[in-house]
PDB file of C-alpha atoms in Angstrom:
ATOM      1  CA  MET U1447      21.512 -24.313  -5.750  1.00  0.00           C
ATOM      2  CA  ASP U1448      22.341 -22.225  -2.726  1.00  0.00           C
ATOM      3  CA  PRO U1449      19.223 -21.821  -0.561  1.00  0.00           C
ATOM      4  CA  VAL U1450      20.679 -18.828   1.286  1.00  0.00           C
ATOM      5  CA  ARG U1451      21.349 -16.959  -1.939  1.00  0.00           C
ATOM      6  CA  ASP U1452      17.893 -17.834  -3.254  1.00  0.00           C
ATOM      7  CA  TYR U1453      16.323 -16.542  -0.047  1.00  0.00           C
ATOM      8  CA  LYS U1454      18.340 -13.324  -0.224  1.00  0.00           C
ATOM      9  CA  SER U1455      17.282 -12.633  -3.798  1.00  0.00           C
ATOM     10  CA  TRP U1456      13.655 -13.438  -2.958  1.00  0.00           C
ATOM     11  CA  PHE U1457      13.795 -11.181   0.100  1.00  0.00           C
ATOM     12  CA  MET U1458      15.327  -8.322  -1.889  1.00  0.00           C
ATOM     13  CA  ALA U1459      12.690  -8.625  -4.604  1.00  0.00           C
ATOM     14  CA  ARG U1460       9.942  -8.703  -1.983  1.00  0.00           C
ATOM     15  CA  THR U1461      11.358  -5.646  -0.193  1.00  0.00           C
ATOM     16  CA  VAL U1462      11.719  -3.661  -3.411  1.00  0.00           C
ATOM     17  CA  GLU U1463       8.180  -4.604  -4.413  1.00  0.00           C
ATOM     18  CA  SER U1464       6.685  -3.485  -1.104  1.00  0.00           C
ATOM     19  CA  VAL U1465       8.671  -0.221  -1.111  1.00  0.00           C
ATOM     20  CA  LEU U1466       7.559   0.584  -4.646  1.00  0.00           C
ATOM     21  CA  ARG U1467       3.969  -0.247  -3.740  1.00  0.00           C
ATOM     22  CA  LYS U1468       4.117   2.099  -0.737  1.00  0.00           C
ATOM     23  CA  ILE U1469       5.571   4.875  -2.882  1.00  0.00           C
ATOM     24  CA  PHE U1470       2.908   4.483  -5.560  1.00  0.00           C
ATOM     25  CA  THR U1471       0.007   4.301  -3.108  1.00  0.00           C
ATOM     26  CA  SER U1472       1.192   7.413  -1.256  1.00  0.00           C
ATOM     27  CA  PHE U1473       1.721   9.189  -4.588  1.00  0.00           C
ATOM     28  CA  ASN U1474      -1.808   8.288  -5.675  1.00  0.00           C
ATOM     29  CA  SER U1475      -3.266   9.580  -2.428  1.00  0.00           C
ATOM     30  CA  MET U1476      -1.385  12.860  -2.869  1.00  0.00           C
ATOM     31  CA  ASN U1477      -2.910  13.213  -6.335  1.00  0.00           C
ATOM     32  CA  GLY U1478      -6.390  13.048  -4.867  1.00  0.00           C
ATOM     33  CA  ASN U1479      -7.487   9.800  -6.507  1.00  0.00           C
ATOM     34  CA  ALA U1480      -6.694   8.057  -3.257  1.00  0.00           C
ATOM     35  CA  LEU U1481      -7.999   4.566  -3.931  1.00  0.00           C
ATOM     36  CA  ASN U1482     -11.534   5.705  -3.140  1.00  0.00           C
ATOM     37  CA  LEU U1483     -13.283   3.184  -5.350  1.00  0.00           C
ATOM     38  CA  GLN U1484     -16.559   2.948  -3.461  1.00  0.00           C
ATOM     39  CA  GLN U1485     -16.281   5.092  -0.344  1.00  0.00           C
ATOM     40  CA  PRO U1486     -16.675   8.860  -0.647  1.00  0.00           C
ATOM     41  CA  VAL U1487     -13.923  11.064   0.685  1.00  0.00           C
ATOM     42  CA  GLU U1488     -14.464  11.732   4.377  1.00  0.00           C
ATOM     43  CA  LYS U1489     -15.096  15.302   5.456  1.00  0.00           C
ATOM     44  CA  ASN U1490     -14.165  14.710   9.082  1.00  0.00           C
ATOM     45  CA  ASP U1491     -10.430  15.017   9.728  1.00  0.00           C
ATOM     46  CA  ARG U1492     -10.551  12.299  12.379  1.00  0.00           C
ATOM     47  CA  ASN U1493     -11.778   9.681   9.904  1.00  0.00           C
ATOM     48  CA  VAL U1494      -9.375  10.369   7.042  1.00  0.00           C
ATOM     49  CA  SER U1495      -6.621   8.022   8.176  1.00  0.00           C
ATOM     50  CA  VAL U1496      -9.140   5.344   9.124  1.00  0.00           C
ATOM     51  CA  GLY U1497     -10.847   5.655   5.765  1.00  0.00           C
ATOM     52  CA  LYS U1498      -7.592   5.471   3.862  1.00  0.00           C
ATOM     53  CA  PHE U1499      -6.594   2.388   5.844  1.00  0.00           C
ATOM     54  CA  SER U1500      -9.921   0.697   5.160  1.00  0.00           C
ATOM     55  CA  ARG U1501      -9.632   1.487   1.473  1.00  0.00           C
ATOM     56  CA  LEU U1502      -6.174  -0.093   1.432  1.00  0.00           C
ATOM     57  CA  ASN U1503      -7.577  -3.138   3.211  1.00  0.00           C
ATOM     58  CA  ALA U1504     -10.396  -3.371   0.697  1.00  0.00           C
ATOM     59  CA  LEU U1505      -7.840  -3.592  -2.099  1.00  0.00           C
ATOM     60  CA  GLY U1506      -5.960  -6.345  -0.312  1.00  0.00           C
ATOM     61  CA  VAL U1507      -2.744  -4.460   0.406  1.00  0.00           C
ATOM     62  CA  SER U1508      -3.178  -4.596   4.161  1.00  0.00           C
ATOM     63  CA  TYR U1509       0.200  -6.301   4.541  1.00  0.00           C
ATOM     64  CA  LEU U1510       2.095  -3.084   3.798  1.00  0.00           C
TER      65      LEU U1510
END
């Protein structure tokens, strides 16, 4: 077994997974069902990015 090749395949799979997850989360937020499971949608424009970030953290995808 070649450890370098194994690491490359693992890294590629990890990168593809994170890219797909980013695409799907941004697509969901464009649709309006933006991961707001408990929090209501913020009316203040200043808090929208903070609220979206906290919702992502609540779902455990803060490593994106």
